[in-house]
Amino acid sequence: MSGPLSTLKPVSRTPANAEIPRYSVWLEQVRGIGKDWPSALTGALLKINEEVKLHDQAFSPMAKRNVAMSIVERINDFKAAWKRAYAIAPLPKPLADLEAAARTQAEMIVSGHKYDYVSCIGYGVTTGKFDAHRFKATWTGTKYEYNGLVEYAGASTDAADSLARCAALRQAIDDAHTQYQAAHGADKNDAKTLKIFMAPEFFFRGLNGAYDISRVSDIFTNLRTHTSDAKFKDWLFVFGTVIGASFDDRLFCKSCGKTGAKSFVRTGPKTFECTGCPPGSVAEGRLGARIDNVALIQKGGESDFKNSYVIEKEYVSHIDFRRYASPQMLKDGKKKTGYDGVAILKDWDDDRRIELMGRAVKVLPVPGSRDVGGGTSSKFSDERMGGSIFTIDGIKFGLEICLDHLNAKIPAGTGIQIQLVPSAGAYLNKLTCITNGIGFNVDGLSAKCDLQVNSSGTPTKLTATSGAGPGGGTIEIFAPQAIPYS
C-alpha cells in the first residue's frame, strides 16, 4: 500500500474563529482524498460526513454544539484507523481543520479538560402529594386497591407561588454552596470539579396544577439572576421542573369530530358549516391542555443564554396530575366499594382527563411526543437535535424527566457522560451513560437522592453527606467523582 506522505499538504493551524463547513462545502473539501485508503478509513470518513450533514441541519446553538462534540468523537475514531494504516503520516488537512473547528464549537480544550471531576448535589424535598380524602379504586382481580388522587398545593396566585418557590430554591442553592465549601472547598482538585445542583420534578407547579406557560421565563430569569454570581462559576444548575399549560381552543364538528377552521366552510363572520354534516354542527370548544413540564438548566457565573437550556418531558404519567373524577365515577365507586370519595377510573390511556386550573381538561403531551396524543412525529429522532442531550464545557449530558427515564428516552450508545434524572416517583432504572459515567437522580416523591457510577456489571451506588435545607428538605452532597472521557 502506498503511503500518503507525498500527496498530502502539511497540516496547518486552523484560525480560532474557523467554523464547521456547510455539508456541501465539506464534500468538496474531501472529494477524492480517500480513493487509495483502506476500507476502515473510508468507513470512518463516511461517519464523519454524516455528522457534518447533521450539523448543517441543526437549527439551535446547543444542537450544533452537541453535534460538534460528536464530530470530534468520530474524528478520534478516524485518527485511530489512520495511525494503524499510516503510522506517523500527518492527518489530512481537511480533517485536521474540521477537528479544530469542532473542538472550538464544543468548547473542548485541546490540552486537557476544563473539569476532571464532578460533585452532584441534590435538594431532597417533597414535591409530590396525594389527597387523603379522594381516591381511585383499581380492581386487581381479587380486591380493590386504593390510591389517593394527586393533590395540588401552593399560594393562592401563580405570581405569589412562583416567587415563594424561587426564594426557597435560591436559599437551597446558597445552603448547598455553603455546605459544599465546608466539605470540599479546600480540596486540591476543587477548581477542576464541576458542581451540579439539581432540584426534583414538580418543584414549580402551584395550587392549580400548572402555571400559565408565560410564567416559565419569569422563573428562569429570577433564578439565573441569582446564579450569575461569580462564586457559582464552576456550578451547573438544574432548577427542578416547571409545569406550564396552554389551552387548545379550536373549532370542532360535533357530528364527525373534525377540528380546525381549515376543515370547515365559512358561512358568516363567526359561523362555519361542516360539509356533509347537519347545520349547526360546528362549534368552538376546548380540546385539551398542552402540558409543558420543563427542566431549566443554567451554568453558574453567567447571566446570558449561552449555557442556558430547557428540556421538555415527553411522557405524561398517570400520577403527574389530579385525575378527573366525575360525579358518575364517584357514584360507581360508592356502589362497588361501599366508600364515599372513591372513584372508578378508566385506564390512563383511555381517559386522559385531569383537573387543571379549576376545570376538567384532556391532557395533551408536547407536539412530536411518542406518548398518547402526541400527534405528528418530530423531524429528528436524534436527541442531540434539540432533545434531551446537551453539551456544556466539553461534557456531554443527558437529562430525562421521570417517566422519560423509565421509558429509556435516551438509548445506550449516545456517548453521554453524565445522566441526570429529576423525578417525582421514579428512580435510576437503567444507566445509558458511557462506562464509568455518572447517573444522578433527585426524586420529589421520596425526597431522596441517588448517585450511581456506571461501572462494569452492576452500577456502583454512592452515599451522600446530608445537611439541612429549606422547606424541611435536605442538601445531599456526593463526593467528587472522576468524569469519564472516551
Coordinates of C-alpha atoms in Angstrom, one line a residue:
M1 CA 0.0 0.0 0.0
S2 CA 1.5 3.4 -1.0
G3 CA 2.0 5.9 1.8
P4 CA 0.2 9.3 1.7
L5 CA 3.2 11.5 2.7
S6 CA 3.9 12.7 -0.8
T7 CA 0.3 13.6 -1.7
L8 CA -0.8 15.4 1.5
K9 CA -0.3 19.1 2.3
P10 CA 1.2 19.9 5.7
V11 CA -1.4 20.3 8.4
S12 CA -1.9 24.0 9.1
R13 CA -3.2 25.6 12.3
T14 CA -6.9 26.4 11.9
P15 CA -7.9 30.0 12.9
A16 CA -9.6 30.2 16.3
N17 CA -12.8 31.6 14.6
A18 CA -12.9 28.8 12.0
E19 CA -16.3 27.2 11.6
I20 CA -17.5 23.8 10.8
P21 CA -18.2 24.0 7.0
R22 CA -21.6 23.5 5.4
Y23 CA -22.2 20.0 4.2
S24 CA -21.8 20.8 0.5
V25 CA -18.6 22.7 1.2
W26 CA -17.2 19.8 3.2
L27 CA -17.9 17.2 0.5
E28 CA -15.9 19.4 -1.9
Q29 CA -13.0 19.6 0.6
V30 CA -12.8 15.8 0.9
R31 CA -13.6 14.9 -2.6
G32 CA -11.1 12.3 -3.9
I33 CA -8.8 12.3 -0.9
G34 CA -9.6 8.8 0.2
K35 CA -9.5 6.9 -3.1
D36 CA -6.5 4.8 -2.1
W37 CA -7.5 4.4 1.6
P38 CA -8.3 1.0 3.2
S39 CA -12.0 0.3 3.9
A40 CA -11.6 1.1 7.6
L41 CA -10.7 4.7 6.8
T42 CA -13.3 5.2 4.1
G43 CA -15.9 3.9 6.5
A44 CA -14.7 6.2 9.3
L45 CA -14.8 9.2 6.8
L46 CA -18.4 8.3 5.9
K47 CA -19.4 8.5 9.5
I48 CA -17.8 12.0 9.8
N49 CA -19.6 13.0 6.7
E50 CA -22.9 12.0 8.3
E51 CA -22.2 14.1 11.4
V52 CA -21.2 17.2 9.3
K53 CA -24.5 16.8 7.4
L54 CA -26.4 16.6 10.7
H55 CA -24.6 19.7 12.0
D56 CA -25.7 21.5 8.8
Q57 CA -29.3 20.6 9.7
A58 CA -29.1 21.6 13.3
F59 CA -31.1 24.8 14.0
S60 CA -30.2 25.7 17.6
P61 CA -26.8 26.6 19.1
M62 CA -27.0 23.7 21.6
A63 CA -27.8 21.2 18.8
K64 CA -24.8 22.4 16.8
R65 CA -22.6 22.2 19.9
N66 CA -23.8 18.6 20.6
V67 CA -23.1 17.5 17.0
A68 CA -19.7 19.3 17.1
M69 CA -18.7 17.1 20.0
S70 CA -19.8 14.0 18.1
I71 CA -17.7 15.2 15.1
V72 CA -14.6 15.2 17.4
E73 CA -15.5 11.7 18.6
R74 CA -15.8 10.4 15.0
I75 CA -12.5 12.1 14.1
N76 CA -10.9 10.3 17.1
D77 CA -12.1 7.0 15.6
F78 CA -10.7 8.1 12.2
K79 CA -7.3 9.0 13.8
A80 CA -7.0 5.6 15.4
A81 CA -7.7 3.9 12.0
W82 CA -5.3 6.4 10.3
K83 CA -2.5 5.6 12.7
R84 CA -2.9 1.8 12.1
A85 CA -2.7 2.4 8.4
Y86 CA -0.1 5.1 8.0
A87 CA 1.7 5.4 11.4
I88 CA 3.4 8.8 11.5
A89 CA 1.8 10.4 8.4
P90 CA 0.0 13.7 9.2
L91 CA -3.7 13.8 9.3
P92 CA -5.3 15.1 6.1
K93 CA -5.7 18.8 6.3
P94 CA -9.5 19.0 5.9
L95 CA -9.9 16.6 8.8
A96 CA -7.4 18.4 11.0
D97 CA -9.1 21.7 10.3
L98 CA -12.6 20.2 10.9
E99 CA -11.4 18.8 14.3
A100 CA -10.1 22.2 15.4
A101 CA -13.3 23.9 14.4
A102 CA -15.4 21.2 16.1
R103 CA -13.4 21.4 19.3
T104 CA -13.8 25.1 19.4
Q105 CA -17.6 24.9 19.0
A106 CA -17.9 22.1 21.5
E107 CA -15.7 24.1 23.9
M108 CA -13.2 21.2 24.2
I109 CA -9.7 22.1 25.4
V110 CA -7.0 20.5 23.2
S111 CA -4.5 20.2 26.1
G112 CA -7.0 18.7 28.5
H113 CA -10.4 19.2 30.0
K114 CA -11.9 22.1 31.9
Y115 CA -13.3 19.8 34.5
D116 CA -11.9 16.4 35.6
Y117 CA -14.3 15.7 38.4
V118 CA -18.0 16.2 39.2
S119 CA -19.7 16.6 42.6
C120 CA -23.5 16.0 42.4
I121 CA -25.6 17.9 45.0
G122 CA -29.3 17.3 45.4
Y123 CA -32.1 19.2 47.0
G124 CA -34.1 16.4 48.7
V125 CA -37.6 17.9 49.2
T126 CA -41.1 16.6 48.7
T127 CA -42.9 17.9 45.6
G128 CA -45.5 15.2 45.1
K129 CA -48.5 14.9 47.4
F130 CA -51.7 12.8 47.4
D131 CA -55.2 13.5 48.6
A132 CA -56.1 11.8 51.9
H133 CA -59.9 12.1 51.1
R134 CA -60.3 11.4 47.4
F135 CA -59.2 8.0 46.0
K136 CA -59.2 6.0 42.9
A137 CA -60.1 2.3 43.2
T138 CA -58.3 -0.3 41.0
W139 CA -59.6 -3.9 40.8
T140 CA -56.7 -6.4 41.0
G141 CA -58.8 -9.4 40.1
T142 CA -59.4 -10.4 43.8
K143 CA -59.8 -7.0 45.5
Y144 CA -59.8 -3.2 45.1
E145 CA -56.6 -1.3 45.8
Y146 CA -56.9 2.4 46.7
N147 CA -54.6 5.3 45.8
G148 CA -55.1 8.9 46.6
L149 CA -55.5 11.3 43.8
V150 CA -52.8 13.9 43.3
E151 CA -53.2 17.0 45.4
Y152 CA -52.1 20.4 44.4
A153 CA -50.7 22.9 46.9
G154 CA -49.3 26.4 46.9
A155 CA -50.1 30.1 47.2
S156 CA -53.4 31.5 46.1
T157 CA -51.9 33.1 42.9
D158 CA -49.4 31.9 40.4
A159 CA -47.3 35.0 40.9
A160 CA -47.1 34.6 44.7
D161 CA -46.5 30.9 44.4
S162 CA -43.7 31.1 41.9
L163 CA -41.9 33.9 43.8
A164 CA -42.1 31.9 47.0
R165 CA -40.7 28.8 45.3
C166 CA -37.9 30.9 43.7
A167 CA -37.0 32.2 47.1
A168 CA -36.9 28.7 48.6
L169 CA -34.8 27.4 45.7
R170 CA -32.3 30.3 45.9
Q171 CA -32.0 29.6 49.6
A172 CA -31.3 25.9 48.9
I173 CA -28.7 26.9 46.4
D174 CA -27.0 29.1 48.9
D175 CA -27.1 26.4 51.5
A176 CA -25.6 23.9 49.1
H177 CA -22.8 26.3 48.2
T178 CA -22.0 26.9 51.9
Q179 CA -22.1 23.2 52.8
Y180 CA -20.1 22.2 49.7
Q181 CA -17.4 24.7 50.5
A182 CA -17.2 23.5 54.1
A183 CA -16.8 19.8 53.0
H184 CA -14.8 20.1 49.8
G185 CA -13.8 23.7 49.1
A186 CA -10.2 23.1 50.2
D187 CA -9.8 20.0 48.0
K188 CA -6.8 20.4 45.8
N189 CA -8.9 19.5 42.7
D190 CA -11.8 21.9 43.5
A191 CA -11.0 24.2 40.6
K192 CA -11.3 21.2 38.3
T193 CA -14.5 20.0 39.8
L194 CA -17.9 20.8 38.3
K195 CA -20.6 21.1 41.0
I196 CA -24.1 20.0 39.7
F197 CA -27.0 21.2 41.8
M198 CA -30.4 19.6 41.0
A199 CA -33.9 20.0 42.4
P200 CA -36.7 17.5 41.8
E201 CA -39.5 17.4 39.2
F202 CA -42.6 19.5 40.0
F203 CA -40.8 22.0 42.2
F204 CA -42.7 24.7 40.4
R205 CA -46.4 23.8 39.9
G206 CA -48.7 25.8 42.1
L207 CA -52.2 25.5 43.6
N208 CA -53.9 25.0 40.2
G209 CA -51.7 22.1 38.9
A210 CA -49.8 24.3 36.4
Y211 CA -48.8 27.8 35.8
D212 CA -49.7 29.8 32.6
I213 CA -46.9 28.9 30.2
S214 CA -45.8 32.6 30.2
R215 CA -44.5 32.3 33.8
V216 CA -41.7 29.8 32.9
S217 CA -39.5 32.5 31.5
D218 CA -40.1 34.7 34.6
I219 CA -38.9 31.9 36.8
F220 CA -35.8 31.2 34.7
T221 CA -34.9 34.9 34.8
N222 CA -35.3 35.1 38.6
L223 CA -33.1 32.1 39.2
R224 CA -30.5 32.9 36.5
T225 CA -30.0 36.3 38.1
H226 CA -29.2 34.6 41.4
T227 CA -26.8 32.1 40.0
S228 CA -24.9 34.6 37.8
D229 CA -22.8 35.4 40.9
A230 CA -19.1 34.7 40.2
K231 CA -18.9 32.3 43.1
F232 CA -21.1 29.8 41.1
K233 CA -18.8 29.9 38.0
D234 CA -17.9 26.2 38.5
W235 CA -21.6 25.1 39.1
L236 CA -24.3 23.8 36.8
F237 CA -27.9 24.1 37.9
V238 CA -31.0 22.1 37.1
F239 CA -33.8 24.1 38.7
G240 CA -36.1 21.2 39.0
T241 CA -39.0 21.4 36.6
V242 CA -41.7 24.0 35.9
I243 CA -45.2 22.9 34.9
G244 CA -46.8 25.2 32.3
A245 CA -50.1 24.8 30.5
S246 CA -51.7 26.3 27.4
F247 CA -55.2 25.5 26.3
D248 CA -56.1 24.2 22.9
D249 CA -59.3 26.0 21.9
R250 CA -60.5 25.5 18.3
L251 CA -63.5 24.8 16.1
F252 CA -64.8 21.2 16.0
C253 CA -67.7 19.3 14.4
K254 CA -70.0 17.7 16.9
S255 CA -71.1 15.2 14.3
C256 CA -68.0 13.9 12.6
G257 CA -65.2 15.1 15.0
K258 CA -63.2 17.1 12.5
T259 CA -61.2 20.0 14.1
G260 CA -59.7 23.3 12.9
A261 CA -61.0 26.1 10.9
K262 CA -59.5 24.8 7.7
S263 CA -61.8 21.7 7.9
F264 CA -64.9 23.8 7.5
V265 CA -66.7 26.2 5.2
R266 CA -67.2 29.8 6.5
T267 CA -70.8 30.9 6.2
G268 CA -70.5 34.2 8.2
P269 CA -68.1 36.3 10.2
K270 CA -68.2 33.8 13.1
T271 CA -70.1 30.8 11.7
F272 CA -68.9 27.7 9.9
E273 CA -70.5 24.6 8.5
C274 CA -69.1 21.1 8.0
T275 CA -69.7 19.6 4.6
G276 CA -71.9 16.5 4.9
C277 CA -73.0 17.2 8.5
P278 CA -76.2 18.7 9.8
P279 CA -76.4 22.5 10.1
G280 CA -75.1 23.9 13.4
S281 CA -72.7 21.0 13.9
V282 CA -69.6 23.3 14.1
A283 CA -68.8 24.9 17.5
E284 CA -65.8 26.3 19.3
G285 CA -64.6 24.1 22.2
R286 CA -61.6 23.3 24.3
L287 CA -59.9 20.1 23.1
G288 CA -57.4 19.9 25.9
A289 CA -54.5 21.5 27.6
R290 CA -50.9 21.2 26.3
I291 CA -48.7 20.4 29.2
D292 CA -45.1 21.7 29.2
N293 CA -43.1 20.0 32.0
V294 CA -39.7 21.6 31.5
A295 CA -36.3 21.3 33.2
L296 CA -34.4 24.6 33.4
I297 CA -30.7 24.3 33.1
Q298 CA -28.2 27.1 33.7
K299 CA -24.4 27.3 34.0
G300 CA -23.4 29.3 37.1
G301 CA -21.5 32.6 36.9
E302 CA -23.2 33.5 33.7
S303 CA -26.1 35.9 33.0
D304 CA -26.5 35.3 29.3
F305 CA -28.2 32.4 27.4
K306 CA -25.1 30.7 26.0
N307 CA -25.2 27.9 28.5
S308 CA -29.0 28.0 29.3
Y309 CA -31.1 25.1 28.1
V310 CA -34.6 23.8 28.5
I311 CA -35.7 20.2 28.2
E312 CA -39.3 19.1 27.9
K313 CA -40.7 16.0 29.4
E314 CA -42.1 13.7 26.6
Y315 CA -44.4 11.3 28.5
V316 CA -47.2 12.3 30.9
S317 CA -47.7 9.9 33.8
H318 CA -51.0 9.0 35.4
I319 CA -49.6 10.3 38.7
D320 CA -48.4 13.6 37.3
F321 CA -51.7 15.4 37.7
R322 CA -55.0 15.0 39.6
R323 CA -57.2 12.6 37.5
Y324 CA -60.7 13.9 36.8
A325 CA -63.3 12.0 38.8
S326 CA -66.8 12.8 37.5
P327 CA -69.9 12.5 39.7
Q328 CA -70.8 9.3 37.9
M329 CA -67.4 7.8 38.6
L330 CA -67.7 8.6 42.3
K331 CA -71.2 7.1 42.3
D332 CA -69.9 3.9 40.7
G333 CA -67.1 3.9 43.2
K334 CA -69.5 4.1 46.1
K335 CA -71.7 1.4 44.7
K336 CA -68.8 -1.0 44.1
T337 CA -66.6 -0.4 47.1
G338 CA -69.1 1.0 49.7
Y339 CA -66.9 4.0 50.3
D340 CA -67.5 7.7 49.7
G341 CA -64.8 9.7 47.9
V342 CA -63.8 6.7 45.8
A343 CA -63.9 6.8 42.0
I344 CA -63.7 4.1 39.4
L345 CA -61.5 5.5 36.7
K346 CA -60.7 4.2 33.3
D347 CA -57.2 3.2 32.2
W348 CA -55.0 6.3 31.8
D349 CA -54.5 5.7 28.1
D350 CA -58.3 5.6 27.6
D351 CA -59.2 8.6 29.6
R352 CA -56.6 11.4 30.0
R353 CA -58.8 14.0 31.6
I354 CA -57.3 15.8 34.5
E355 CA -58.3 18.7 36.8
L356 CA -56.3 21.7 35.9
M357 CA -56.8 25.4 36.7
G358 CA -60.2 24.6 38.2
R359 CA -61.6 22.7 35.2
A360 CA -61.6 19.2 33.7
V361 CA -59.4 19.0 30.5
K362 CA -57.9 16.4 28.4
V363 CA -54.1 16.4 28.8
L364 CA -52.1 16.8 25.6
P365 CA -48.4 16.0 25.5
V366 CA -45.9 18.1 23.7
P367 CA -46.0 18.0 19.9
G368 CA -43.9 15.2 18.4
S369 CA -44.2 13.1 21.6
R370 CA -44.5 9.4 21.3
D371 CA -47.0 9.5 24.2
V372 CA -50.7 9.1 23.6
G373 CA -52.0 12.1 21.7
G374 CA -48.5 13.4 20.7
G375 CA -49.5 13.9 17.1
T376 CA -47.0 14.3 14.3
S377 CA -43.6 12.8 15.0
S378 CA -40.6 15.1 15.4
K379 CA -38.5 15.8 12.3
F380 CA -35.5 14.4 14.2
S381 CA -35.4 11.3 16.4
D382 CA -31.8 12.2 17.4
E383 CA -31.9 13.6 21.0
R384 CA -28.9 15.8 20.2
M385 CA -31.1 17.9 17.9
G386 CA -32.9 19.9 20.5
G387 CA -33.9 17.0 22.7
S388 CA -32.6 15.5 26.0
I389 CA -28.8 15.7 25.2
F390 CA -26.8 18.9 25.8
T391 CA -23.1 19.8 25.8
I392 CA -21.6 22.3 28.2
D393 CA -17.8 22.8 28.9
G394 CA -17.0 19.9 26.7
I395 CA -19.1 17.5 28.7
K396 CA -22.0 15.6 27.1
F397 CA -25.0 15.4 29.4
G398 CA -28.3 13.6 29.1
L399 CA -31.4 14.6 31.1
E400 CA -34.6 12.5 31.3
I401 CA -37.6 13.7 33.4
C402 CA -39.1 10.9 35.5
L403 CA -41.2 8.7 33.2
D404 CA -39.0 9.6 30.2
H405 CA -36.1 7.8 32.1
L406 CA -38.3 4.8 32.9
N407 CA -39.2 4.7 29.2
A408 CA -35.5 4.8 28.2
K409 CA -35.8 8.0 26.2
I410 CA -32.0 8.2 25.9
P411 CA -30.8 4.9 24.4
A412 CA -27.3 3.4 25.0
G413 CA -24.6 4.5 22.6
T414 CA -25.2 8.2 22.6
G415 CA -21.9 8.9 24.4
I416 CA -23.4 10.9 27.3
Q417 CA -21.0 11.1 30.3
I418 CA -23.5 12.3 32.9
Q419 CA -27.1 11.2 33.1
L420 CA -29.5 13.4 35.1
V421 CA -32.9 12.3 36.2
P422 CA -35.1 14.8 38.1
S423 CA -38.3 13.0 39.1
A424 CA -41.3 12.7 41.3
G425 CA -41.9 8.9 41.5
A426 CA -39.0 7.4 39.5
Y427 CA -35.6 6.1 40.2
L428 CA -32.4 5.2 38.4
N429 CA -33.7 2.3 36.3
K430 CA -31.1 1.8 33.6
L431 CA -27.9 3.8 33.0
T432 CA -27.2 4.5 29.4
C433 CA -24.2 6.8 30.0
I434 CA -20.7 5.5 29.0
T435 CA -18.7 3.2 31.1
N436 CA -17.8 4.9 34.4
G437 CA -20.4 7.6 33.6
I438 CA -22.4 9.2 36.3
G439 CA -26.2 8.7 36.9
F440 CA -27.8 11.2 39.3
N441 CA -31.5 11.2 40.4
V442 CA -33.3 13.6 42.7
D443 CA -36.9 12.4 43.4
G444 CA -39.7 14.6 44.7
L445 CA -42.0 11.8 45.8
S446 CA -39.5 10.2 48.2
A447 CA -37.4 13.3 48.8
K448 CA -34.3 11.2 48.2
C449 CA -31.2 11.5 46.0
D450 CA -29.3 8.7 44.3
L451 CA -25.9 8.7 42.6
Q452 CA -24.5 5.7 40.7
V453 CA -21.4 5.1 38.7
N454 CA -21.9 3.0 35.6
S455 CA -19.1 0.6 36.3
S456 CA -18.9 -2.8 34.6
G457 CA -21.7 -5.1 35.7
T458 CA -23.8 -3.7 38.5
P459 CA -23.7 0.1 38.8
T460 CA -21.9 1.3 42.0
K461 CA -24.2 3.2 44.4
L462 CA -22.6 6.0 46.4
T463 CA -23.6 7.6 49.6
A464 CA -24.1 11.4 50.2
T465 CA -23.5 13.5 53.3
S466 CA -26.7 15.2 54.3
G467 CA -27.3 18.7 55.6
A468 CA -30.3 20.9 56.4
G469 CA -32.2 22.6 53.5
P470 CA -35.2 25.0 53.4
G471 CA -38.8 23.8 53.5
G472 CA -37.9 20.7 55.6
G473 CA -35.7 19.4 52.8
T474 CA -32.1 18.3 52.9
I475 CA -29.0 19.1 50.9
E476 CA -27.3 15.9 49.8
I477 CA -23.7 16.2 48.7
F478 CA -21.9 13.4 46.9
A479 CA -18.1 13.4 47.0
P480 CA -16.4 14.3 43.7
Q481 CA -16.1 11.6 41.1
A482 CA -13.9 11.4 38.0
I483 CA -15.6 12.4 34.8
P484 CA -15.0 9.7 32.1
Y485 CA -13.8 11.0 28.8
S486 CA -13.8 8.5 25.9

